[in-house]
mmCIF file of C-alpha atoms in Angstrom:
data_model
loop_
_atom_site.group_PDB
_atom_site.id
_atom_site.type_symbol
_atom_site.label_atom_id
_atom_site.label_comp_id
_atom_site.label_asym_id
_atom_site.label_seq_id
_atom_site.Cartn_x
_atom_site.Cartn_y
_atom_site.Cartn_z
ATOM 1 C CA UNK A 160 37.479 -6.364 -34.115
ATOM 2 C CA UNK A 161 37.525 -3.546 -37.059
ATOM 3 C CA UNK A 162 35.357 -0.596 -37.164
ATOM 4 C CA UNK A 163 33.249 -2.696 -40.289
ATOM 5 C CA UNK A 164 32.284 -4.956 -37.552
ATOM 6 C CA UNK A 165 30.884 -2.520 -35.093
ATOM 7 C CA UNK A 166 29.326 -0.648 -38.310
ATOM 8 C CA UNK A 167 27.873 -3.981 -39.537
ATOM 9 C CA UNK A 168 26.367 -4.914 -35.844
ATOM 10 C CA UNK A 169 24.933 -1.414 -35.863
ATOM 11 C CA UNK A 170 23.042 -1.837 -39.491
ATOM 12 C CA UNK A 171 21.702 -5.524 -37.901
ATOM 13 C CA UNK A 172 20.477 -4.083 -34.256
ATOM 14 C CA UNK A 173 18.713 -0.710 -35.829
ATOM 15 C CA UNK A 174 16.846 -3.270 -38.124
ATOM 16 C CA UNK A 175 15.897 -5.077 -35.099
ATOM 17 C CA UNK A 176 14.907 -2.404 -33.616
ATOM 18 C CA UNK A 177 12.795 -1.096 -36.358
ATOM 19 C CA UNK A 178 11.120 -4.338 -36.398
ATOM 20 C CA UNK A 179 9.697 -3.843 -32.817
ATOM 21 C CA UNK A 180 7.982 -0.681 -34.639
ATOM 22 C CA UNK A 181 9.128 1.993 -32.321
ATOM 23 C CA UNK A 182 8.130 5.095 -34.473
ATOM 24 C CA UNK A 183 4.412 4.270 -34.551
ATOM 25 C CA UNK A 184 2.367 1.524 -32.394
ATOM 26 C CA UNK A 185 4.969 1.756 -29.223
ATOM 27 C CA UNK A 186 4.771 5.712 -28.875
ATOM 28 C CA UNK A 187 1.621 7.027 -30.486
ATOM 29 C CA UNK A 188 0.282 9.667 -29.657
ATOM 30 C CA UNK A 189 3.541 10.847 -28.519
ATOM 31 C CA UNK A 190 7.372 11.385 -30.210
ATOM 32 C CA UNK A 191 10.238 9.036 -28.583
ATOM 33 C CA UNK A 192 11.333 11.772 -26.709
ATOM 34 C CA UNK A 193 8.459 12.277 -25.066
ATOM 35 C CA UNK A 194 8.124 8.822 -24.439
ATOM 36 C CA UNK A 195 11.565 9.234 -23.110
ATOM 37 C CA UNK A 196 10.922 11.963 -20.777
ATOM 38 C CA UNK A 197 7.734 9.859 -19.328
ATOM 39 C CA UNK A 198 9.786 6.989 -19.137
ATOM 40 C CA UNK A 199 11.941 9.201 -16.789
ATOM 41 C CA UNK A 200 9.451 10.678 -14.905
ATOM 42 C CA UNK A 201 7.341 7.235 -14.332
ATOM 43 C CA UNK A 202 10.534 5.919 -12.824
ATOM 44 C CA UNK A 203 11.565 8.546 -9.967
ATOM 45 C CA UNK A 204 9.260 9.937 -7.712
ATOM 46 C CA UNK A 205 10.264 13.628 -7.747
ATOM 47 C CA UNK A 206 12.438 14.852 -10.815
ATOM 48 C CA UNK A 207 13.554 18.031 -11.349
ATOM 49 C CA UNK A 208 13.733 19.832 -14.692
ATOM 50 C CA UNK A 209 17.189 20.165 -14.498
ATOM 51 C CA UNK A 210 18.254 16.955 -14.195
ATOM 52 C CA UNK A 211 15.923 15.558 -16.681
ATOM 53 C CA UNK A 212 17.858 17.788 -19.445
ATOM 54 C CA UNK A 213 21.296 16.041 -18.148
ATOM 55 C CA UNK A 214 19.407 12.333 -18.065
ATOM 56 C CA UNK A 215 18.262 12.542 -21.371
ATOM 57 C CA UNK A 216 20.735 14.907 -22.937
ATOM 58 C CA UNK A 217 18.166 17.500 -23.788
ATOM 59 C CA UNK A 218 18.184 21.013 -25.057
ATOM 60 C CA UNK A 219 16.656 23.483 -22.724
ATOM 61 C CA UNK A 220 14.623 24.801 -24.716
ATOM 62 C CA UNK A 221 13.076 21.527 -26.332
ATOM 63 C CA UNK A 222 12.593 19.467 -23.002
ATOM 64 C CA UNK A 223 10.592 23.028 -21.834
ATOM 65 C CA UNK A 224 8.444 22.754 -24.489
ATOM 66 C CA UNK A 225 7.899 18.872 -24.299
ATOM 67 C CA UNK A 226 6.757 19.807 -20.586
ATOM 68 C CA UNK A 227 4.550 22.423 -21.312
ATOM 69 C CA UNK A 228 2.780 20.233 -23.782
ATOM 70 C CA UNK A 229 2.409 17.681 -20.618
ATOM 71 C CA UNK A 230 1.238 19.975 -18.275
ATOM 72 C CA UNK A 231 -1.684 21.984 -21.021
ATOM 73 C CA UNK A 232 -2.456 17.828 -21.055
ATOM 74 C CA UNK A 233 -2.887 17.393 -17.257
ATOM 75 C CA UNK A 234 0.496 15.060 -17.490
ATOM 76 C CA UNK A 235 2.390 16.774 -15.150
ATOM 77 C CA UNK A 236 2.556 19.285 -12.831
ATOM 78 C CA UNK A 237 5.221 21.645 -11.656
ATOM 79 C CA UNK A 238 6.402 23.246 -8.774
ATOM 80 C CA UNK A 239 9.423 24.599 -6.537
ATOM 81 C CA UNK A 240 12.418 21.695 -5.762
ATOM 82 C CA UNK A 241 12.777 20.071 -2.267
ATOM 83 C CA UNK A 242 16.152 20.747 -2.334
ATOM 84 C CA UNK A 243 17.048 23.640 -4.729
ATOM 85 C CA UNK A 244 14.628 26.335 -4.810
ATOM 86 C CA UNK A 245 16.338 27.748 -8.246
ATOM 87 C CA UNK A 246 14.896 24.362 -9.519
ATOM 88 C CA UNK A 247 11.428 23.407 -10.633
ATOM 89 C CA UNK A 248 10.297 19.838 -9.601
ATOM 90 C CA UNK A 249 8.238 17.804 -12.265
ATOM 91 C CA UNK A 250 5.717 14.956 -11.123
ATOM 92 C CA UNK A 251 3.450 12.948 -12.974
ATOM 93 C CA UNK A 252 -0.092 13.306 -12.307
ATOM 94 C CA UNK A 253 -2.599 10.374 -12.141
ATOM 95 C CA UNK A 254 -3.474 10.846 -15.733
ATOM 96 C CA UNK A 255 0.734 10.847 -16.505
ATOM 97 C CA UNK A 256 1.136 7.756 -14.704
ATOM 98 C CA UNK A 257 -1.705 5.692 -16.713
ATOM 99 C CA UNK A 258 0.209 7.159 -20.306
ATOM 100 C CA UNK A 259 3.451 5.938 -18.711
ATOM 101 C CA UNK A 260 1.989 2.853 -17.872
ATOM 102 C CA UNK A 261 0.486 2.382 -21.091
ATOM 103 C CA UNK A 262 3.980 2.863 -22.927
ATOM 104 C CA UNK A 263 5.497 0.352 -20.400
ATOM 105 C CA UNK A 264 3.007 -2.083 -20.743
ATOM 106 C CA UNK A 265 3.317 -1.974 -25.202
ATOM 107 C CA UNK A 266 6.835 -2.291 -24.892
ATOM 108 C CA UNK A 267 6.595 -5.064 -22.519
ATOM 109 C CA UNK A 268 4.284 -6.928 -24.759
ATOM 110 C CA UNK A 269 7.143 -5.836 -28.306
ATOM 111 C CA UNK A 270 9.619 -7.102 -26.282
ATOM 112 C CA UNK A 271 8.505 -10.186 -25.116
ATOM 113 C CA UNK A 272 7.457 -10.875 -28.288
ATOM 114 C CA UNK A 273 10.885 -10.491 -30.199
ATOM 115 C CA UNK A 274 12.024 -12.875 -27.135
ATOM 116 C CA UNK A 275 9.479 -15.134 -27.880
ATOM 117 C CA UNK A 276 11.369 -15.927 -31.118
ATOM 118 C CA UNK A 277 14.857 -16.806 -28.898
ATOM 119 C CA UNK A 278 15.214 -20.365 -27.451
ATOM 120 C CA UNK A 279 14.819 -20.559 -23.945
ATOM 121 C CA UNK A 280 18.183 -22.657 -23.809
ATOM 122 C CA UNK A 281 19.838 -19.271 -25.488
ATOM 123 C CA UNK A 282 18.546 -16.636 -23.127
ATOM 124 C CA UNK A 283 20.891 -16.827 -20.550
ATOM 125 C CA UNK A 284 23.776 -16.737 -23.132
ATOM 126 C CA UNK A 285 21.613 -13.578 -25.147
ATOM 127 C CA UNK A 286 21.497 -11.833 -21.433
ATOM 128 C CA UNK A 287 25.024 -12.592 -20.671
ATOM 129 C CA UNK A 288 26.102 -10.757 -24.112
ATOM 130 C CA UNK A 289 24.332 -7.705 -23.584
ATOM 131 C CA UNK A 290 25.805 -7.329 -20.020
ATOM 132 C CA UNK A 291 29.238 -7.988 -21.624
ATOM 133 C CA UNK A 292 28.800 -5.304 -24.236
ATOM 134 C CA UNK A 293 27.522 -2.449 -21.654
ATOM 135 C CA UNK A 294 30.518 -3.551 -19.054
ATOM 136 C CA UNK A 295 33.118 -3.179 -21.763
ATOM 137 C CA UNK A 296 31.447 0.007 -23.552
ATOM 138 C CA UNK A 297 30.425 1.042 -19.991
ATOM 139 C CA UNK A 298 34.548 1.370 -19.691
ATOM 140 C CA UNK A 299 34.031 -0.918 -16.490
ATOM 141 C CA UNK A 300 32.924 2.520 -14.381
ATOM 142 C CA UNK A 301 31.080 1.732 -11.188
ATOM 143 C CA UNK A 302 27.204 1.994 -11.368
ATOM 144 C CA UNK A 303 25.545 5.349 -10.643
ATOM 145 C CA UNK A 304 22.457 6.315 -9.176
ATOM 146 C CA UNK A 305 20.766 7.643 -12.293
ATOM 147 C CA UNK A 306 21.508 3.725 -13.751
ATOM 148 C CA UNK A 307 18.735 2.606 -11.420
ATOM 149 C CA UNK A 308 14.911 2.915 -12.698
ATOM 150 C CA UNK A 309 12.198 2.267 -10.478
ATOM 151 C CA UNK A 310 9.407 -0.064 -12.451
ATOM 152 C CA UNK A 311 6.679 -2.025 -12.091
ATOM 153 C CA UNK A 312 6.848 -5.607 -11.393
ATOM 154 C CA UNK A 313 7.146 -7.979 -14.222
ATOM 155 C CA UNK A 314 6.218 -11.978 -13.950
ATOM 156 C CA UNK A 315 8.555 -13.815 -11.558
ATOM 157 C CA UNK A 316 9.258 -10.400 -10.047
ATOM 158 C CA UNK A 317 7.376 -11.072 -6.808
ATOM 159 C CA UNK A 318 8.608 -14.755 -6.665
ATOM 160 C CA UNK A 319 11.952 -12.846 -6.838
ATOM 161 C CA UNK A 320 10.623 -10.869 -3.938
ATOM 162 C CA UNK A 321 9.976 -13.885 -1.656
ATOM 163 C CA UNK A 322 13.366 -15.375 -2.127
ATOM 164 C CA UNK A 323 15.339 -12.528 -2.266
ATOM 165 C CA UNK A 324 14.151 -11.666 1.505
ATOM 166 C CA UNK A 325 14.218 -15.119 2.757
ATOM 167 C CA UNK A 326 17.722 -15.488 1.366
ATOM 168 C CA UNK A 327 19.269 -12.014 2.737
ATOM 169 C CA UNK A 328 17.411 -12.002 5.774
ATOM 170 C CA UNK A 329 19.331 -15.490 6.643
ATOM 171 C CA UNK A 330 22.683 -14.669 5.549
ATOM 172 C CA UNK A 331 22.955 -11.136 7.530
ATOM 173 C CA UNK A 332 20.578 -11.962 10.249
ATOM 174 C CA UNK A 333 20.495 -15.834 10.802
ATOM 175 C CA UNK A 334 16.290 -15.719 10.160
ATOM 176 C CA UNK A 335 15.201 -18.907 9.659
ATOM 177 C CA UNK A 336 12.398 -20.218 7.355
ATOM 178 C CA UNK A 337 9.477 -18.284 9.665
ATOM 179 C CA UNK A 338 10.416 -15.378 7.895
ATOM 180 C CA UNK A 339 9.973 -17.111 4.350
ATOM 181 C CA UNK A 340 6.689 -18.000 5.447
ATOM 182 C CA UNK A 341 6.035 -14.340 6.091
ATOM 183 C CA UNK A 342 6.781 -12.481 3.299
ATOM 184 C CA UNK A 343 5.243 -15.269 1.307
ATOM 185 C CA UNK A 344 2.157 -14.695 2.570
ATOM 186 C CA UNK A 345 2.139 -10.964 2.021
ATOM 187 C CA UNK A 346 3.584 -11.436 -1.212
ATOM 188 C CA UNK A 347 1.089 -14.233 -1.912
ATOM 189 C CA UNK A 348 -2.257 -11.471 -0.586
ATOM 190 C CA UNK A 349 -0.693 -8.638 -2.925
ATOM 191 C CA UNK A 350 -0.528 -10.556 -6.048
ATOM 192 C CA UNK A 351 -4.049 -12.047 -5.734
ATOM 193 C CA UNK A 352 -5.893 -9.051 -4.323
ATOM 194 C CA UNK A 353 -4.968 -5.851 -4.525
ATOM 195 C CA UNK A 354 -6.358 -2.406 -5.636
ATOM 196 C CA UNK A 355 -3.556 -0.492 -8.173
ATOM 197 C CA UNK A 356 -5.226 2.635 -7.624
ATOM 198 C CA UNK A 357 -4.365 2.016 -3.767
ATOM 199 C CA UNK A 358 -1.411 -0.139 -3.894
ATOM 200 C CA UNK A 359 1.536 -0.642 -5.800
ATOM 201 C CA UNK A 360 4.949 -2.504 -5.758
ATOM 202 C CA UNK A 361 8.380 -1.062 -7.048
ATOM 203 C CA UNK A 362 11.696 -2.747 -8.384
ATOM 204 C CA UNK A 363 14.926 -1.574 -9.197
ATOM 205 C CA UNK A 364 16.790 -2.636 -11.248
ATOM 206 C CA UNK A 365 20.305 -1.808 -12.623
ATOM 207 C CA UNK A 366 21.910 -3.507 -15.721
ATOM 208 C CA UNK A 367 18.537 -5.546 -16.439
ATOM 209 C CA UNK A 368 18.910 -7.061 -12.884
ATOM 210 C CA UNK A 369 16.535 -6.562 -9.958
ATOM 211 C CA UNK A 370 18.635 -5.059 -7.184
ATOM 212 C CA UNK A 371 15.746 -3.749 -4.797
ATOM 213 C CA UNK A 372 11.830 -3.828 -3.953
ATOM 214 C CA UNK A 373 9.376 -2.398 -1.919
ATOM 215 C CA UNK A 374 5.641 -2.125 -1.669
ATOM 216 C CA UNK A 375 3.313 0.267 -0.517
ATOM 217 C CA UNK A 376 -0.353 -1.268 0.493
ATOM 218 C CA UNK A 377 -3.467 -0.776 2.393
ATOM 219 C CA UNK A 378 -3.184 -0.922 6.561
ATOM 220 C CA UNK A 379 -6.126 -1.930 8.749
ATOM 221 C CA UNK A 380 -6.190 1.073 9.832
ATOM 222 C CA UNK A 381 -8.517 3.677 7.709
ATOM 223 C CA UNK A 382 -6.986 6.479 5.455
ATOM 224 C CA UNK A 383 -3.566 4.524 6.365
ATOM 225 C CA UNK A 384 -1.033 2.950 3.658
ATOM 226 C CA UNK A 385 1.606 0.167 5.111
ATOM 227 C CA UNK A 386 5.008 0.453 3.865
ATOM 228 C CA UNK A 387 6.223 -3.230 3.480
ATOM 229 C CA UNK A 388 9.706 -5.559 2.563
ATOM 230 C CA UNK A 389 12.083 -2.649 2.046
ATOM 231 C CA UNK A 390 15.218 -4.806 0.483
ATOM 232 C CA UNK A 391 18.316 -3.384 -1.245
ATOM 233 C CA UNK A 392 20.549 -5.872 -2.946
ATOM 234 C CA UNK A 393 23.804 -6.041 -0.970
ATOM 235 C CA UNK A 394 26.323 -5.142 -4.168
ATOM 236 C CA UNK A 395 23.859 -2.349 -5.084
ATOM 237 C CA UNK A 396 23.998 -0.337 -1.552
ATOM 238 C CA UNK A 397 25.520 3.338 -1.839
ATOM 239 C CA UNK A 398 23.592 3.844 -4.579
ATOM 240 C CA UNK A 399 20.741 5.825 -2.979
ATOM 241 C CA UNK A 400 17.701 2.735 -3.539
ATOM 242 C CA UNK A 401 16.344 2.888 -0.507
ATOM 243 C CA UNK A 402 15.806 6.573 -0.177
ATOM 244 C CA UNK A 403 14.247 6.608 -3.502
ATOM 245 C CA UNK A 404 12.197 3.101 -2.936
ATOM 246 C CA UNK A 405 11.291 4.551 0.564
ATOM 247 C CA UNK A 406 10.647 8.005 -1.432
ATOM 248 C CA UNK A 407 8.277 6.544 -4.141
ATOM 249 C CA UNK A 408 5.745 4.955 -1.393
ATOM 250 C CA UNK A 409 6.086 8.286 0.301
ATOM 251 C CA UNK A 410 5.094 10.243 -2.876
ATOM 252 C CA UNK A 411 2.899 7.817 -3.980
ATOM 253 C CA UNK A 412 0.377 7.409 -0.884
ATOM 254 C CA UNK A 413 0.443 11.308 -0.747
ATOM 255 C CA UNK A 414 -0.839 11.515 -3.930
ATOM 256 C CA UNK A 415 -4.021 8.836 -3.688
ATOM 257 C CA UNK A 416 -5.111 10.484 -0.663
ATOM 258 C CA UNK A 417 -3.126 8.153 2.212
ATOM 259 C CA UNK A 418 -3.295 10.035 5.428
ATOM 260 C CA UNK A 419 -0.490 8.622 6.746
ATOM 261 C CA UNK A 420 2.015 5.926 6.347
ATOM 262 C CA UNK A 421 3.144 2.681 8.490
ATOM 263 C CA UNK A 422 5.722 0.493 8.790
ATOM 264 C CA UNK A 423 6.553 -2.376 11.191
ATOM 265 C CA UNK A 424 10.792 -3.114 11.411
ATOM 266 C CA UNK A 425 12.954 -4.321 14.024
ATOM 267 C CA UNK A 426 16.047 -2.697 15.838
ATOM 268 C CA UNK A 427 18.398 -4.607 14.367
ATOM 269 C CA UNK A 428 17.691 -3.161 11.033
ATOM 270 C CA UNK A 429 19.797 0.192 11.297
ATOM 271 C CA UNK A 430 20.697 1.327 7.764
ATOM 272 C CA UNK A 431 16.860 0.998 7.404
ATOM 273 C CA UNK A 432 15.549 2.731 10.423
ATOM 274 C CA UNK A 433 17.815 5.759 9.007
ATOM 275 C CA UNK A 434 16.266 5.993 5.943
ATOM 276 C CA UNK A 435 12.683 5.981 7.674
ATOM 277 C CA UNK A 436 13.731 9.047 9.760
ATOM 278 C CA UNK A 437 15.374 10.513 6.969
ATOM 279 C CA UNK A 438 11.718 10.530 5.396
ATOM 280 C CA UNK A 439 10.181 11.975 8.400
ATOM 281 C CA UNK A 440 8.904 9.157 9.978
ATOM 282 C CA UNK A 441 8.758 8.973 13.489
ATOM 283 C CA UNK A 442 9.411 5.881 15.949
ATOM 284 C CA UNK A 443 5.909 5.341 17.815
ATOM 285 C CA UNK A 444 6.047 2.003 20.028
ATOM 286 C CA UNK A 445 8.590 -1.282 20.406
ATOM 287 C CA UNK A 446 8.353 -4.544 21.810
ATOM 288 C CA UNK A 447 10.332 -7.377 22.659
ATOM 289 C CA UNK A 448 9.505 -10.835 20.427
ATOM 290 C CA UNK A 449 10.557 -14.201 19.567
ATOM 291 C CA UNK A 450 10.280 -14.553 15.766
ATOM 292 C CA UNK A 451 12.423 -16.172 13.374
ATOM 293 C CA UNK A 452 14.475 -18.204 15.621
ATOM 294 C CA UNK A 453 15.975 -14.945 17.778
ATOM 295 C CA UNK A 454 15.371 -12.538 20.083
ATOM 296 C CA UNK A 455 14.027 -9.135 18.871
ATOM 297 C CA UNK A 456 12.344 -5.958 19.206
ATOM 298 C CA UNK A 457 9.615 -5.180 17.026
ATOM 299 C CA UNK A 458 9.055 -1.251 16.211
ATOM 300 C CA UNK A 459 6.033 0.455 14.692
ATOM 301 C CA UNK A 460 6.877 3.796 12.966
ATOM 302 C CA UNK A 461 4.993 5.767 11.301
ATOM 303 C CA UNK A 462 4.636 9.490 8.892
ATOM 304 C CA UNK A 463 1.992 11.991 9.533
ATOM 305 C CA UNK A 464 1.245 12.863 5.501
ATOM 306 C CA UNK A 465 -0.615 15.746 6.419
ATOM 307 C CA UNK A 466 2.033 17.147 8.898
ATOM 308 C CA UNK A 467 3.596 20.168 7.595
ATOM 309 C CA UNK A 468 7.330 19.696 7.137
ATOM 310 C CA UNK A 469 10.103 21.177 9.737
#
């Protein structure tokens, strides 16, 4: 390979690129940065200004004024970090979320319109190339947190859901086919009834892959949201997913109006029962049961929203 042919794939890609019309229809009203910075914000649920500028490889001074544009818009809002008070957190509001959404949604539909034009038999080979050149640009370095966005769910992402659990579930646990039929069922409910203004589903995904779900949905209970199907992809643990999957429901069911949060788990599930009580939630009742062909005991935990924290 010569520098020409790097050069030449460069003139051919930009073209491509141009073609999916990413100065005008995809953006408007906003610039690509922007669009950028949303894109950020949309997929974390707590940023903080700082690390934006690093992310995105920002001037100080620009990404400021990009967010002071989005908050005089009722975008975003601002306030002091979790975990550095020298920092200043950025969330999207309600109103951000729909314009991120709306960017996701046109690229989604460019996208899958330029793939429209690839034979289905040469998509696996097209997916396989891309992964090849980020691997050997990517210097083979292990994957970092910040490579993992949080998203929506795109088709065949809650099919990928369903098998995903059943097939973990069996291979670290020895759950049988019961537990299939479970999360089918509430994958099943969520995908033909649910409210997005109430409920919502995440993915992560790292290198184009999904690596991680969870979902955050109504309980029986009133003014209560259920935390459900928590999963982290085996080769993608010790990246920080499930603090930021468990984080996003958090953030999220403050922000509708949830007064609290619930979540049914068992004992055996350690690494997750950390990552609850790392979130402040707090271990309320267990019982013994038979399900999935062994022995368990089921626990109910659950987060006060409204609780002031310690």
């Amino acid at each position: 390979m010569t520098v020409q042919d790097i050069r030449s794939f460069n003139r051919f890609y930009t073209n491509v690129i141009g073609a999916l019309d990413y100065g005008r229809h995809l953006y408007a009203p906003y610039t690509l940065t922007e669009s950028r910075v949303l894109y950020e914000l949309a997929h974390a649920p707590r940023t903080d200004a700082a690390d934006l500028r690093v992310q995105l490889h920002l001037d100080a001074g620009y990404l400021s004024r990009i967010l002071n544009k989005f908050e005089e818009d009722g975008l975003v809002e601002r306030g002091p970090s979790e975990t550095d008070p020298r920092r200043r957190s950025v969330t999207l509001t309600g109103r951000g979320r729909e314009a991120a959404a709306l960017l996701d949604e046109r690229a989604r539909e460019t996208v899958g319109a330029l793939l429209d034009t690839v034979r289905t038999e040469d998509r696996p080979r097209l997916a396989q190339a891309m992964r090849t050149v980020r691997e050997i640009l990517g210097h083979g370095r292990a994957p970092r947190p910040e490579d993992v966005v949080l998203r929506d769910p795109a088709p065949g992402d809650l099919g990928w859901i369903v098998q995903r659990n059943a097939a973990l579930y069996a291979a670290e646990y020895g759950w049988n086919a019961d537990y299939e039929g479970l999360v089918a069922r509430i994958v099943a409910d969520y995908g033909e009834d649910h409210d997005p203004h109430l409920e919502r589903t995440w993915i992560a995904e790292l290198d184009g892959r999904p690596v991680g779900c969870v979902m955050c949905v109504r309980d029986d209970a009133p003014g209560a949201a259920r935390l459900r199907l928590l999963l982290v992809e085996p080769d993608a643990r010790g990246l920080g997913i499930g603090d930021r999957l468990v984080g996003a429901v958090v953030a999220f069911a403050r922000e509708v109006g949830y007064r609290e949060v619930v979540l049914w788990t068992n004992d055996v599930l350690a690494a997750a029962r950390r990552i609850y009580q790392r979130h402040g939630f707090v271990l309320v009742a267990e019982k013994p049961h038979r399900s999935f062909g062994h022995d368990l005991v089921g626990q109910d935990w659950r987060l006060d929203l409204h609780a002031t924290p310690e």
